Tab-separated table of C-alpha atoms and ligand atoms in Angstrom:
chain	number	residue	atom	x	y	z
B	1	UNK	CA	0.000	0.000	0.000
B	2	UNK	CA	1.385	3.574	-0.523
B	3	UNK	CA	2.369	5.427	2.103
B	4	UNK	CA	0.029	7.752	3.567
B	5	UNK	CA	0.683	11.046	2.229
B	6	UNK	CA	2.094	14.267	4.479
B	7	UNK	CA	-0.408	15.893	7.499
B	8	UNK	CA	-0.684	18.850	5.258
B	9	UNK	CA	-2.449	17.392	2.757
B	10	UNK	CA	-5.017	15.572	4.688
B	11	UNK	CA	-8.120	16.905	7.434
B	12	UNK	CA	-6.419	14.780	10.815
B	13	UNK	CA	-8.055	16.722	13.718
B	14	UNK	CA	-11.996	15.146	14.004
B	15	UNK	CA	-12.189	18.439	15.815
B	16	UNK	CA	-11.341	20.888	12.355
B	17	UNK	CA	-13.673	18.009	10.396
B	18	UNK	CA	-16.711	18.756	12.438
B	19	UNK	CA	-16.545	22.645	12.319
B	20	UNK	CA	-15.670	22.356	8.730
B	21	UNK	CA	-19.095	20.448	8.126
B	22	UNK	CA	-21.093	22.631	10.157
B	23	UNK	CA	-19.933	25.935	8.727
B	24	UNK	CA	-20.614	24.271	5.222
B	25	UNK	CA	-23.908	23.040	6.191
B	26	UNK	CA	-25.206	26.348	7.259
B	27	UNK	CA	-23.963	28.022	4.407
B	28	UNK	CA	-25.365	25.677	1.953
B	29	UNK	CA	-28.886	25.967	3.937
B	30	UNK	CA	-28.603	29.772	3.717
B	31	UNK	CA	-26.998	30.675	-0.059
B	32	UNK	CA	-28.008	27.538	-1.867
B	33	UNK	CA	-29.149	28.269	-5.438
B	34	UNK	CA	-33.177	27.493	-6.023
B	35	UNK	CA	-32.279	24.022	-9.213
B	36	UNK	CA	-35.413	22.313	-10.308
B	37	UNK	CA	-34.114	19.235	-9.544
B	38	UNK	CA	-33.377	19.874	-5.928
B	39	UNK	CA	-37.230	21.327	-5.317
B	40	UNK	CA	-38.008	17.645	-6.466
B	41	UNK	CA	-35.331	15.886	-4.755
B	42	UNK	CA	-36.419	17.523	-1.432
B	43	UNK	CA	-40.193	17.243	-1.589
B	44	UNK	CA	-40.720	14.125	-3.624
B	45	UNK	CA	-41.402	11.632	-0.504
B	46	UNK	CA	-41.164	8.745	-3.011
B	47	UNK	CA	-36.851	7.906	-3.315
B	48	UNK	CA	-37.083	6.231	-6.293
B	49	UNK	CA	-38.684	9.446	-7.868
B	50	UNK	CA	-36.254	11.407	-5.972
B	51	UNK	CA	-33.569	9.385	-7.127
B	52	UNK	CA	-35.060	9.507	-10.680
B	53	UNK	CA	-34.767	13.266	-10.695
B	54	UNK	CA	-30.919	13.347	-9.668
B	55	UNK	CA	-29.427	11.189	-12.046
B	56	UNK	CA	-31.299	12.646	-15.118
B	57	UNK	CA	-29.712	16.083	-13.831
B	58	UNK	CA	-26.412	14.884	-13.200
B	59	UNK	CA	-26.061	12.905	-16.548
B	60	UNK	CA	-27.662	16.416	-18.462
B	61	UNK	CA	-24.790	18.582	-15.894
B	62	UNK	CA	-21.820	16.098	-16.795
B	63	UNK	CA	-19.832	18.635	-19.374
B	64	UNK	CA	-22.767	21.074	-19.281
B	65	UNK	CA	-23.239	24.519	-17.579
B	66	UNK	CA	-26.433	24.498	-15.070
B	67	UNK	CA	-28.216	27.718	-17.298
B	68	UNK	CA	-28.014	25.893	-20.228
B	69	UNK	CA	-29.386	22.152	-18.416
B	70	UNK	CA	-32.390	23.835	-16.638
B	71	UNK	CA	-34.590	24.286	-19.828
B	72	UNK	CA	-33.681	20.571	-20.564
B	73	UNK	CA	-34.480	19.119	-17.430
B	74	UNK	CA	-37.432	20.830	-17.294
B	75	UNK	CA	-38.609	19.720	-20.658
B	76	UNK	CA	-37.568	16.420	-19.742
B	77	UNK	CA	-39.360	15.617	-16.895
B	78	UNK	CA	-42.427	16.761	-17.989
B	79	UNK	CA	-42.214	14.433	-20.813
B	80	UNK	CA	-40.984	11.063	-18.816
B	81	UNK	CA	-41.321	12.228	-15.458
B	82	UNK	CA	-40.882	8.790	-14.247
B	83	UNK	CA	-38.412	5.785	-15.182
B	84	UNK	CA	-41.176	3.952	-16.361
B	85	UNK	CA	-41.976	6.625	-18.795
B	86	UNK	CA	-38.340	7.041	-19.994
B	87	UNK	CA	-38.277	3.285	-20.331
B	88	UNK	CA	-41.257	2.874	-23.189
B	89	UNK	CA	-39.383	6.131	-25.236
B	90	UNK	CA	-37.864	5.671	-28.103
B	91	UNK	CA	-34.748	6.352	-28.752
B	92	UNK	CA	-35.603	8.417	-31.647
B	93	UNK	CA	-37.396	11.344	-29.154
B	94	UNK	CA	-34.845	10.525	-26.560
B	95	UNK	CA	-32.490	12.088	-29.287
B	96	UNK	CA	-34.762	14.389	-30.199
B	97	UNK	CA	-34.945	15.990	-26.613
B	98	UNK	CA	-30.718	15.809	-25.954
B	99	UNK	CA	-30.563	17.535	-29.097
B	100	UNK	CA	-28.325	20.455	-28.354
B	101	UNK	CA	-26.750	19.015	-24.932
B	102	UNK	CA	-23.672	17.545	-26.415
B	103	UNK	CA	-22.203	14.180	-25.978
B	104	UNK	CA	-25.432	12.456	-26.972
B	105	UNK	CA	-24.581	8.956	-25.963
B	106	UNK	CA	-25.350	10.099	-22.636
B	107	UNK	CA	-29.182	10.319	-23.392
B	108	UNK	CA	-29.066	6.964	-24.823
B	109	UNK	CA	-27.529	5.541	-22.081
B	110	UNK	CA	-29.497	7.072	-19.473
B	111	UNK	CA	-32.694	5.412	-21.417
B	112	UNK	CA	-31.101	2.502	-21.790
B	113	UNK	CA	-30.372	2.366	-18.125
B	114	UNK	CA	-33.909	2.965	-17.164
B	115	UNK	CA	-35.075	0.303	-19.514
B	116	UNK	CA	-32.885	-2.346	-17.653
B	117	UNK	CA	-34.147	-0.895	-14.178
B	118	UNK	CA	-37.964	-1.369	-15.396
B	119	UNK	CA	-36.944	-4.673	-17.213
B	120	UNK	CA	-34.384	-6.432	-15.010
B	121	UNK	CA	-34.822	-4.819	-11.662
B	122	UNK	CA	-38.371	-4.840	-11.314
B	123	UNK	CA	-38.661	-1.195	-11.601
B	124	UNK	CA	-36.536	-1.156	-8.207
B	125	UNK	CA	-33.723	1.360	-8.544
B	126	UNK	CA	-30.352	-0.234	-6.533
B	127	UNK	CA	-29.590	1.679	-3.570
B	128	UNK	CA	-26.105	1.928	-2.874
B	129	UNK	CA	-23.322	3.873	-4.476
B	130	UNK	CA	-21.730	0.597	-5.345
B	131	UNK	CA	-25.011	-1.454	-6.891
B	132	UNK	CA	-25.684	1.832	-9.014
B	133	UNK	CA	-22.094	2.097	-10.698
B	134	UNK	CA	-22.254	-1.752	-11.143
B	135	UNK	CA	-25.992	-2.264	-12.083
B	136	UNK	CA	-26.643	1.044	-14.126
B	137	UNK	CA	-24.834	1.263	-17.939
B	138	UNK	CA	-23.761	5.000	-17.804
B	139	UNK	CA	-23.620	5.512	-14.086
B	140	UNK	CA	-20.082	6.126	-12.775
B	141	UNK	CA	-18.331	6.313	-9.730
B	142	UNK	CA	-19.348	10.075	-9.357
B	143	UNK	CA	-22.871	10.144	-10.217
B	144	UNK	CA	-23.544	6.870	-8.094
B	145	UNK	CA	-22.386	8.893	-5.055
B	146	UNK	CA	-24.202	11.486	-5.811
B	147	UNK	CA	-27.878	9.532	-6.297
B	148	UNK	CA	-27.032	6.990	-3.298
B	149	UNK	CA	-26.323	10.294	-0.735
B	150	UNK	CA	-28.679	12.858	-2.002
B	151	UNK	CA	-31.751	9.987	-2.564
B	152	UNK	CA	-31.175	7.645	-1.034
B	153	UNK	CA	-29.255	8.921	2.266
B	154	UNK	CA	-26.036	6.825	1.617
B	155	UNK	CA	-23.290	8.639	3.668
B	156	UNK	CA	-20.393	8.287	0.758
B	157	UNK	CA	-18.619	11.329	-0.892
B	158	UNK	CA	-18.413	12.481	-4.248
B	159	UNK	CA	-16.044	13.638	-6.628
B	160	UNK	CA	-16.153	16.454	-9.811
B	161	UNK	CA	-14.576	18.981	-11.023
B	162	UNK	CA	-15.534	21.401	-8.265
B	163	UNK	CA	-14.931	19.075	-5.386
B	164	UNK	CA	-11.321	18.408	-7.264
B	165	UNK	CA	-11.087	22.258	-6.955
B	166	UNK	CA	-12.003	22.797	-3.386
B	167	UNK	CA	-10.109	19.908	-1.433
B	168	UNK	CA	-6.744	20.773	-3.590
B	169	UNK	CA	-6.861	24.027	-2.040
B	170	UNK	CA	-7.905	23.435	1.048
B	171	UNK	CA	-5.186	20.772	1.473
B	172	UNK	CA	-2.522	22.259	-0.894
B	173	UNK	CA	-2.583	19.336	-3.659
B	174	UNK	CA	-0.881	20.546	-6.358
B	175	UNK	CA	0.337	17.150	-8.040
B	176	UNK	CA	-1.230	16.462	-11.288
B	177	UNK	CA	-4.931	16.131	-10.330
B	178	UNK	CA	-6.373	14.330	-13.217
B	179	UNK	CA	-3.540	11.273	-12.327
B	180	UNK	CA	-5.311	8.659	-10.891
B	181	UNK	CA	-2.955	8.556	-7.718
B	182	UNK	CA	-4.431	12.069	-7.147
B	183	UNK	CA	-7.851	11.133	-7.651
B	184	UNK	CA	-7.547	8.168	-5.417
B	185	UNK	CA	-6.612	10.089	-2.591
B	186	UNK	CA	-9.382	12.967	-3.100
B	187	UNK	CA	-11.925	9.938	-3.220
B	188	UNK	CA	-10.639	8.624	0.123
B	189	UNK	CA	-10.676	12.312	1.551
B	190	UNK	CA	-14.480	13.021	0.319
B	191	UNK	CA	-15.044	9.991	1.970
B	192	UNK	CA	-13.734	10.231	5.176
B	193	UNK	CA	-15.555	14.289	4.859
B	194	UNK	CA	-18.893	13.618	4.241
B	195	UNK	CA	-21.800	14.612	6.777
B	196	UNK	CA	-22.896	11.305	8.361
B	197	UNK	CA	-26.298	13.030	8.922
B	198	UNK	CA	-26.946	14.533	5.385
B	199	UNK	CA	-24.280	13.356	3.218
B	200	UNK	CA	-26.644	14.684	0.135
B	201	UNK	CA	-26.762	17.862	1.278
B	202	UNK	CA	-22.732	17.413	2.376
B	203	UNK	CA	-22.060	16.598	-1.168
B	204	UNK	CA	-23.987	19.275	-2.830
B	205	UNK	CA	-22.599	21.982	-0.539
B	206	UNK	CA	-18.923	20.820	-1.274
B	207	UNK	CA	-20.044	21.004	-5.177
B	208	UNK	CA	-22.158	24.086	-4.561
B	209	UNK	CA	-19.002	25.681	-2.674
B	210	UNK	CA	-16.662	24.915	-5.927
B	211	UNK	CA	-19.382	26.110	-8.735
B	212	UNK	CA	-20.343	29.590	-6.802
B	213	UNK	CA	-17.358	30.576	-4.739
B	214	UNK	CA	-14.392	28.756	-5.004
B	215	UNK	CA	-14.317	29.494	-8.713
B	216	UNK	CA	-11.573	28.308	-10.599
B	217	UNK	CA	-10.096	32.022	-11.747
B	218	UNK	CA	-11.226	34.643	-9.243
B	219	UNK	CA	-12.330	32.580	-5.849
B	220	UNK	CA	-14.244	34.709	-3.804
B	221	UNK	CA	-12.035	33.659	-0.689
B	222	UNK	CA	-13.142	36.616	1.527
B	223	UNK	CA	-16.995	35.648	1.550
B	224	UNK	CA	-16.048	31.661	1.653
B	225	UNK	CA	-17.466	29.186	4.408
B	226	UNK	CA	-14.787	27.416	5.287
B	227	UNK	CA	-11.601	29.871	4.652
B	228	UNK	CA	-10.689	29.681	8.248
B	229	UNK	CA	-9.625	25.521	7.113
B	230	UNK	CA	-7.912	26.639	3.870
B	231	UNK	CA	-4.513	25.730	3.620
B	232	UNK	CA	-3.929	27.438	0.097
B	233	UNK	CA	-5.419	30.832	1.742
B	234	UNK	CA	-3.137	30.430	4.253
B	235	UNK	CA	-0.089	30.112	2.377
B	236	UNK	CA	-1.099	33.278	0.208
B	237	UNK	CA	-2.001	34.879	3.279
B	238	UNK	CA	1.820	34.004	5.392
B	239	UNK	CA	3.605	32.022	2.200
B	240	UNK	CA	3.682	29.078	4.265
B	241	UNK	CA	1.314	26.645	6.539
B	242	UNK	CA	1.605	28.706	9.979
B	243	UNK	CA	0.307	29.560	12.000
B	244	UNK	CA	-0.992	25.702	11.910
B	245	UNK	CA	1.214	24.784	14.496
B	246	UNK	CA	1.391	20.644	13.946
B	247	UNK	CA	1.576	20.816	10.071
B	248	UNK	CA	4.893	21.228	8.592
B	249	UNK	CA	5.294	23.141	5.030
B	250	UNK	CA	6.556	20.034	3.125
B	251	UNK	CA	7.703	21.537	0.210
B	252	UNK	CA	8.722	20.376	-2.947
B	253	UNK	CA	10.648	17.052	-3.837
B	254	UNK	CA	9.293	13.977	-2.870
B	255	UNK	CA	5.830	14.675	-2.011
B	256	UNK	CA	3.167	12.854	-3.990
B	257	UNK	CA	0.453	15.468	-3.560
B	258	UNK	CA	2.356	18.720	-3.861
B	259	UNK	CA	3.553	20.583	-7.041
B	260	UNK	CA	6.018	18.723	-8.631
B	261	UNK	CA	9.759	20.380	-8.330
B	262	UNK	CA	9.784	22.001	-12.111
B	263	UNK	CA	6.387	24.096	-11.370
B	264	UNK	CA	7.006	25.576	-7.675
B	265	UNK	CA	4.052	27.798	-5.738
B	266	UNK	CA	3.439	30.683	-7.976
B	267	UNK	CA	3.012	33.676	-5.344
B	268	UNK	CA	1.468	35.465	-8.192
B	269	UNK	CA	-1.365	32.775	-8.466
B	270	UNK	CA	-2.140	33.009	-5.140
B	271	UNK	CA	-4.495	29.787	-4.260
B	272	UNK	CA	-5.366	29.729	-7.784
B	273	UNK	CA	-1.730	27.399	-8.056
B	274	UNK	CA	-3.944	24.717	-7.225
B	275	UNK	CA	-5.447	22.135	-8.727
B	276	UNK	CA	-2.699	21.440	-11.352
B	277	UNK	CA	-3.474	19.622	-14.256
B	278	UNK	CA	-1.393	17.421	-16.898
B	279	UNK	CA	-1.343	20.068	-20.136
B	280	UNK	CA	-4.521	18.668	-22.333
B	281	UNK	CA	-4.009	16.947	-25.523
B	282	UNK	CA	-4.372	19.011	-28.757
B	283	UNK	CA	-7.575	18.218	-30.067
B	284	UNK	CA	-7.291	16.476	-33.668
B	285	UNK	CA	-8.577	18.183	-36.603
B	286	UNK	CA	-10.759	16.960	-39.128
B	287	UNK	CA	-12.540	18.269	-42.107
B	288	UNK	CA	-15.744	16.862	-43.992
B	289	UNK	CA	-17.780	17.963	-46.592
B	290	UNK	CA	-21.188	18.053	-46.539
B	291	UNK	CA	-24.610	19.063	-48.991
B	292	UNK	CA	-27.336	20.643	-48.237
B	293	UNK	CA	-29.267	19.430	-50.962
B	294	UNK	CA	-32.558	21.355	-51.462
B	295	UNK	CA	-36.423	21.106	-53.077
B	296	UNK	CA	-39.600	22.770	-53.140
B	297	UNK	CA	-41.881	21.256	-51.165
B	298	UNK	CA	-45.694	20.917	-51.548
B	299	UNK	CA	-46.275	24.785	-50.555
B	300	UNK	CA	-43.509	25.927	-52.037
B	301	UNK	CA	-41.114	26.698	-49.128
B	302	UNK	CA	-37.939	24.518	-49.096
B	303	UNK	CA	-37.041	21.421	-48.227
B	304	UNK	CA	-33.782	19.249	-46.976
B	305	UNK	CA	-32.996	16.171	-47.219
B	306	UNK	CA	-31.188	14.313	-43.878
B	307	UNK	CA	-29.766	11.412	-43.577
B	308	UNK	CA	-29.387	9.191	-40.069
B	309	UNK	CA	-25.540	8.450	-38.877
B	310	UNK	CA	-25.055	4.779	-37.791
B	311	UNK	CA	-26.190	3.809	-34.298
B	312	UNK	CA	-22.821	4.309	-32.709
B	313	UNK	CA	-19.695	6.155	-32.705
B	314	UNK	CA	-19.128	9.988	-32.807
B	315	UNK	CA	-23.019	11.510	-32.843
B	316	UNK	CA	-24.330	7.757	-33.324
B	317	UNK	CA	-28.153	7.984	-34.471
B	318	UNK	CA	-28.016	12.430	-35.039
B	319	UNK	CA	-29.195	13.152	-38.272
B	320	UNK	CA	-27.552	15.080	-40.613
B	321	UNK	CA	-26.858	16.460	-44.281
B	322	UNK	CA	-25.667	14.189	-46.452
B	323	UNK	CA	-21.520	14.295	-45.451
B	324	UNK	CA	-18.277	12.541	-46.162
B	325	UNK	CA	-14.997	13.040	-44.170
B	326	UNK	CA	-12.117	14.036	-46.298
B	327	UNK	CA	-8.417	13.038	-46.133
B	328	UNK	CA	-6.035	15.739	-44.819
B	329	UNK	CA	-4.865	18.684	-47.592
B	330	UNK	CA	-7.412	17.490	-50.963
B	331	UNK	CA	-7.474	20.586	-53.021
B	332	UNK	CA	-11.084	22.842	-53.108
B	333	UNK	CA	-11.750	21.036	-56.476
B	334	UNK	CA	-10.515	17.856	-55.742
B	335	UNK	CA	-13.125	18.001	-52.928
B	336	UNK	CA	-15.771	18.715	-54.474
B	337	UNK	CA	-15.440	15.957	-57.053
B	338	UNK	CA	-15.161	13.612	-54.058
B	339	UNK	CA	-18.489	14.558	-52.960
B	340	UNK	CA	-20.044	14.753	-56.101
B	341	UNK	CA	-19.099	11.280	-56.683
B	342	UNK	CA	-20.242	10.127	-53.062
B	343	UNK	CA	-23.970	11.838	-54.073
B	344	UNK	CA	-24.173	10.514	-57.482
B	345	UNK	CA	-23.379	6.634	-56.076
B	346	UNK	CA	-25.703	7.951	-52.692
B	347	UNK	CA	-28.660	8.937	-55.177
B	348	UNK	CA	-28.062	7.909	-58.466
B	349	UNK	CA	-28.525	11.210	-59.763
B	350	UNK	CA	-25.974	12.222	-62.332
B	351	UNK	CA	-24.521	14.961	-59.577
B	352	UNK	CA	-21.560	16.836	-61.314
B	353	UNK	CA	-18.705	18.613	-59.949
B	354	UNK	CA	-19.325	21.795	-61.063
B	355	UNK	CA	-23.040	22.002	-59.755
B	356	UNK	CA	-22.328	21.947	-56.245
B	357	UNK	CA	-22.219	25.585	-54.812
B	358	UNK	CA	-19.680	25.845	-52.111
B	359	UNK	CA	-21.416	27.548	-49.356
B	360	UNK	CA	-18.756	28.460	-47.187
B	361	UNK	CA	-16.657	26.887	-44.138
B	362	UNK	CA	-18.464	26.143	-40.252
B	363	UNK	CA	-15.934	25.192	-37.772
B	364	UNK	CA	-17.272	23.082	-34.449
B	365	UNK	CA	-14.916	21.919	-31.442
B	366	UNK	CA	-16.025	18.575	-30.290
B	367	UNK	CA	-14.252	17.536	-26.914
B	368	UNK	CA	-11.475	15.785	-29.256
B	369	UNK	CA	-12.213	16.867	-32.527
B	370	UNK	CA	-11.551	20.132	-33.952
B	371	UNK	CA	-14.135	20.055	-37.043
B	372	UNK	CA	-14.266	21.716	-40.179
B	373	UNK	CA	-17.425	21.350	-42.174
B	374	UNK	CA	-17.019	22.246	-45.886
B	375	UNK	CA	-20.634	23.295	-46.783
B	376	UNK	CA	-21.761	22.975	-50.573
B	377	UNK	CA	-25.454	23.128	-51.670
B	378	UNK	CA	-27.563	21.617	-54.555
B	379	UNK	CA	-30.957	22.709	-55.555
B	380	UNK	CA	-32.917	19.720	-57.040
B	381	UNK	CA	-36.340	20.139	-59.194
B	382	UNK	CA	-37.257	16.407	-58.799
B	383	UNK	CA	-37.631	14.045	-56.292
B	384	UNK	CA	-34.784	11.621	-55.577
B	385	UNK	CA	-35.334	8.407	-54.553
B	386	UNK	CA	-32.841	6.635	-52.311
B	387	UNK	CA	-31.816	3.013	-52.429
B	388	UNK	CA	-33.860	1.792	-48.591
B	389	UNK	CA	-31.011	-0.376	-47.866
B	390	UNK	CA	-28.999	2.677	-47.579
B	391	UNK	CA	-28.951	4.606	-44.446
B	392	UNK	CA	-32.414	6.227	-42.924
B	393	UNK	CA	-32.945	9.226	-45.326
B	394	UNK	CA	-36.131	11.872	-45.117
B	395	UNK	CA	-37.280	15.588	-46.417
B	396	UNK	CA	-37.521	18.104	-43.999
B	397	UNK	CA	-38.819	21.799	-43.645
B	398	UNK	CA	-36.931	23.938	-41.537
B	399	UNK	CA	-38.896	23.758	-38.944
B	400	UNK	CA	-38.941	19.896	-38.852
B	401	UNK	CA	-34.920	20.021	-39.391
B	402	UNK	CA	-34.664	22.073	-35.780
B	403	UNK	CA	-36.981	20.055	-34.185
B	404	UNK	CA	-35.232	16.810	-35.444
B	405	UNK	CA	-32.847	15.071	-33.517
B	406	UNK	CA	-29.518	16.765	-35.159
B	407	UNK	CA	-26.505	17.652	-33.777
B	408	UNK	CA	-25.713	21.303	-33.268
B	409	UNK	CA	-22.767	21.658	-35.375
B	410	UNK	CA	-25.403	20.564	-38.573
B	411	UNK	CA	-27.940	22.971	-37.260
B	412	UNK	CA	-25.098	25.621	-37.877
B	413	UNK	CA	-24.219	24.313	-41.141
B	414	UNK	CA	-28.018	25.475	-42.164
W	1	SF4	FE1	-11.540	28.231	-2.149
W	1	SF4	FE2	-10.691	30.592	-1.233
W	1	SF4	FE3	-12.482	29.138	0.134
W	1	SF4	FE4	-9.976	28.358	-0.028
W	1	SF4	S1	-10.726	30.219	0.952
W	1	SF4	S2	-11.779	27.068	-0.272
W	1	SF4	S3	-9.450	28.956	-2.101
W	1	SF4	S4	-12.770	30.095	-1.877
């Protein structure tokens, strides 16, 4: 087992641990913002409902700013406000509703999961942290904490993003904190943190605490809960740990949780040094081109024609215009012809180079992709039909295209 790591970087007096929670709880119960989830969560006397309405907003907040989840969640719940709803969806409106969110196999997975819970569970959801992550296809080790404390009263910690943020400065961790020797340890101190008596609201004031005040550029230290336990604060405040008067300052060199030797404190950073993270990888870049190939419809006003991605993959089941990726420096021409021969073979039309319009460029930044869409258009005065064992293919207005399930980028590309 590895050693335990330095007193700084842990909470050792049971003493600091219970004023800590208690000056958290009372400002969560006092500053907490009004979420529709948690006006469910607290009155919904049924925890299977309760539970219900936490995990669909922590799978819509995973990579996803609370303004923008809101209007989903609220959309959402009045259409399946139960499992059993979201179970007999298809996937097709499940889509439909994501649309917009972002990493849709979330969506999919959350309706998968509450098709196994209706299916294989007997409608039961598990109950523990541990039974959620191993039962529930989507459900990780964060958002299992989070349903099994705040539904189901399971006193077990949680960690995200903000909760990363808070504990590395309130214990100086200023190793790499995406490694998973970091993470490890920030489980184990969540943990040992949480509020035996209301580890939900515990967790959500820790996460609350990161998202409102301890801010990752400008940390509004002076108004903060608990600054009286904040290590980083304190060195900012005296450049090292005193006055704590049992912790030593331990430096750097040989200390798994502070900053490694090569990246010292910053005094210009102030507690903003920590967390550290491992530089990201460059996203990849990619281009494709893609038609918007167009008809008048039965009144006149314009039509599109969409075509469904496979079923998995990057935007698996999103509909889109008719696109094809294209290999790294082809000429504008060259590109063009590529596509044109992709649409003739698509729709046995005899498409030619020169009748495709290039539109313009759109770019859109997946997580990992950096994407350039080459748009092109193509007016057509007859109907086309398309070979059925192709991929899903329909006509849509532009109304029905922004209320289809597409991906954003494509909804740009329009
Ligand atoms: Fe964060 Fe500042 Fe509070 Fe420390 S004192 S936990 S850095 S807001």
């Amino acid at each position: 087992a590895p050693a335990p790591p330095p007193a700084q970087h842990l909470f050792t007096d049971p003493a600091e641990v219970e004023a800590l929670r208690g000056r958290l709880l009372a400002w969560y119960d006092e500053c907490k913002r009004d979420l529709p989830w948690r006006t469910l969560a607290a009155t919904e006397a049924d925890a299977d409902r309760r539970a219900y309405a936490v995990w669909v907003s922590e799978i819509m907040l995973q990579q996803t700013q609370v303004a923008t989840v809101i209007d989903y969640y609220n959309r959402w719940m009045q259409k399946w406000p139960t499992l059993q709803a979201l179970a007999q969806a298809s996937l097709e409106e499940v889509n439909e509703l994501w649309a917009g969110l972002g990493y849709y196999s979330r969506g999919k997975r959350l309706q998968e999961a509450a098709r196994k819970v209706v299916s294989e569970l007997a409608g039961q959801m598990p109950r523990t942290a541990e039974d959620l992550q191993k039962l529930l296809p989507g459900v990780g080790r964060y958002t299992a904490g989070a349903i099994a404390s705040i539904s189901y009263g399971q006193a077990t910690g949680v960690v995200d993003g903000n909760v990363i943020r808070v504990l590395c400065r309130l214990r100086c961790i200023g190793a790499d904190s995406s490694s998973p020797a970091v993470i490890d340890r920030l489980w184990d101190m969540a943990n040992a943190l949480v509020d035996r008596s209301r580890p939900g609201d515990f967790n959500q004031a820790l996460m609350e605490l990161g998202a409102t005040v301890c801010v990752p550029k400008a940390p509004l230290c002076g108004e903060c809960p608990v600054k009286q336990h904040c290590r980083a604060q304190r060195k900012k405040l005296f450049g090292k740990l005193t006055p704590v008067p049992d912790v030593e300052d331990c430096g750097v060199g040989g200390c798994p949780l502070c900053p490694p030797a090569t990246e010292p404190w910053d005094s210009s950073l102030g507690v903003t040094n920590f967390p550290r993270k491992a530089a990201k990888k460059q996203p990849r870049t990619a281009r494709t081109a893609t038609c918007v190939l167009e008809r008048r419809g039965c009144h006149g006003a314009p039509e599109y024609l969409i075509v469904q991605r496979p079923s998995s993959g990057l935007l698996a089941g999103l509909w889109e215009f008719p696109s094809l990726p294209l290999a790294q420096g082809l000429q504008e021409e060259k590109q063009r012809e590529v596509l044109a021969d992709h649409l003739r073979a698509w729709t046995g039309w005899p498409v030619v180079a020169g009748g495709l319009r290039f539109i313009g460029e759109v770019v859109h930044i997946f997580s990992h992709i950096h994407q350039t869409y080459v748009v092109y258009s193509l007016p057509l005065d007859g109907d086309v039909t398309l070979d059925p064992a192709l991929s899903p293919s329909r006509w849509v207005t532009e109304e029905e295209f922004l209320t289809s399930a597409v991906s954003t980028a494509m909804k740009k590309v329009l």
